[in-house]
Amino acid sequence: MSDRLIDTVAWVRVRDGRILCGRPRGKDVFYIPGGKREAGESDIETLTREVAEELGVVVKAESARHVGTYEARVPGAVVRMACYTAQVSGEPVPSSEIEALAWFSYADRPHVPPVDQLLFDDLHAAGELR
């Protein structure tokens, strides 16, 4: 029996060597903003919907740039996360889904899930994440 696939898209927002992360209500872990793809959605459609729902900003779709796709095993599943940078209209604020936002450095890597840690590693190696 093979593991199920959890197909997600994430918005990579790095500023001053730190990356924006959010903690959903009722959870202890922070995540890169984004979420699961709905049936028939493209990466950019998922990115736009999820970022609007979580952070109240509008993704400028034409500015979206793929920065990598990562996969990590979790119990019973594989999480795939397609990561994009994109310009947005507005400033991110937590929605009803998100309890807190934080700007994480590489030292905060242990506080995010395994698939997010892979992105942290690449951004750190590229000198973008302190």
Coordinates of C-alpha atoms in Angstrom, one line a residue:
M1 CA 0.0 0.0 0.0
S2 CA 1.5 3.4 -1.0
D3 CA 1.3 6.5 1.0
R4 CA -1.3 9.1 0.1
L5 CA -0.1 12.3 -1.5
I6 CA -0.9 15.7 0.2
D7 CA -0.5 18.2 -2.6
T8 CA 0.2 21.7 -1.4
V9 CA 1.3 25.1 -2.8
A10 CA 3.1 27.7 -0.7
W11 CA 4.0 31.4 -0.8
V12 CA 7.6 32.2 -0.1
R13 CA 8.0 35.7 1.3
V14 CA 11.5 36.5 2.4
R15 CA 12.4 39.9 3.9
D16 CA 15.7 40.9 5.6
G17 CA 16.9 37.3 5.7
R18 CA 13.7 36.0 7.3
I19 CA 10.7 34.1 5.9
L20 CA 7.1 34.7 6.7
C21 CA 5.4 31.7 8.5
G22 CA 1.9 31.3 10.0
R23 CA 0.5 29.2 12.8
P24 CA -3.0 27.9 12.3
R25 CA -5.5 28.2 15.2
G26 CA -5.2 25.3 17.6
K27 CA -1.8 24.1 16.3
D28 CA 1.7 24.4 17.7
V29 CA 3.6 24.3 14.4
F30 CA 4.3 27.2 12.0
Y31 CA 3.9 26.7 8.3
I32 CA 4.9 28.5 5.1
P33 CA 1.6 30.3 4.0
G34 CA -0.4 28.2 1.5
G35 CA -2.4 25.0 1.5
K36 CA -3.9 22.1 -0.2
R37 CA -4.9 22.1 -3.8
E38 CA -8.6 21.7 -4.6
A39 CA -9.7 19.5 -7.5
G40 CA -8.8 21.0 -10.9
E41 CA -6.8 24.0 -9.5
S42 CA -3.5 25.0 -11.0
D43 CA -0.6 25.9 -8.7
I44 CA -1.3 29.7 -9.2
E45 CA -5.0 29.3 -8.5
T46 CA -4.2 27.4 -5.3
L47 CA -1.6 29.9 -4.3
T48 CA -4.0 32.9 -4.9
R49 CA -6.9 31.3 -3.0
E50 CA -4.9 30.1 0.0
V51 CA -3.0 33.3 0.5
A52 CA -6.1 35.3 0.3
E53 CA -7.9 33.0 2.8
E54 CA -5.0 33.0 5.2
L55 CA -3.5 36.4 5.0
G56 CA -6.0 38.7 3.3
V57 CA -3.8 39.7 0.4
V58 CA -4.2 39.4 -3.3
V59 CA -1.5 37.6 -5.2
K60 CA -0.4 39.2 -8.5
A61 CA -0.5 36.1 -10.5
E62 CA 1.7 37.4 -13.3
S63 CA 4.5 38.0 -10.8
A64 CA 4.5 34.4 -9.5
R65 CA 7.8 32.6 -9.9
H66 CA 8.4 28.9 -9.0
V67 CA 11.3 28.5 -6.6
G68 CA 11.1 24.7 -6.0
T69 CA 9.0 21.7 -5.3
Y70 CA 9.8 19.7 -2.2
E71 CA 8.6 16.3 -0.9
A72 CA 8.8 14.9 2.6
R73 CA 7.3 11.8 4.2
V74 CA 5.1 12.1 7.2
P75 CA 3.3 9.1 8.9
G76 CA 1.0 7.6 6.2
A77 CA 1.6 10.3 3.6
V78 CA 4.0 12.2 1.4
V79 CA 3.6 16.0 1.5
R80 CA 4.5 17.8 -1.8
M81 CA 4.9 21.5 -1.6
A82 CA 5.3 23.6 -4.8
C83 CA 6.8 26.9 -3.7
Y84 CA 6.4 30.3 -5.4
T85 CA 7.4 33.9 -4.7
A86 CA 4.9 36.5 -5.8
Q87 CA 4.1 40.1 -5.3
V88 CA 0.8 40.9 -3.5
S89 CA -1.5 43.7 -2.9
G90 CA -1.9 44.6 0.7
E91 CA 0.0 43.6 3.9
P92 CA -0.4 40.1 5.3
V93 CA -2.5 39.9 8.4
P94 CA -3.7 36.7 10.1
S95 CA -7.2 35.6 9.1
S96 CA -9.7 33.6 11.2
E97 CA -7.7 30.5 10.2
I98 CA -4.3 31.8 11.4
E99 CA -3.6 32.6 15.0
A100 CA -0.1 34.1 14.5
L101 CA 2.4 35.3 11.9
A102 CA 6.2 35.3 12.5
W103 CA 9.3 36.1 10.5
F104 CA 11.6 33.0 10.9
S105 CA 15.3 32.8 10.4
Y106 CA 17.2 29.6 9.7
A107 CA 17.6 29.0 13.4
D108 CA 13.8 28.6 13.6
R109 CA 14.0 25.6 11.2
P110 CA 13.1 23.0 13.9
H111 CA 9.7 24.8 14.4
V112 CA 8.4 24.0 10.9
P113 CA 7.3 20.7 9.3
P114 CA 9.8 18.5 7.4
V115 CA 8.8 19.7 4.0
D116 CA 9.2 23.3 5.0
Q117 CA 12.6 22.5 6.4
L118 CA 13.8 21.5 2.9
L119 CA 12.8 25.0 1.7
F120 CA 14.6 26.5 4.6
D121 CA 17.8 24.5 3.7
D122 CA 17.7 25.8 0.1
L123 CA 17.1 29.4 1.0
H124 CA 19.9 29.3 3.6
A125 CA 22.3 27.7 1.1
A126 CA 21.4 30.5 -1.4
G127 CA 22.1 33.1 1.2
E128 CA 18.5 34.3 1.3
L129 CA 17.7 33.0 4.8
R130 CA 19.9 34.0 7.8

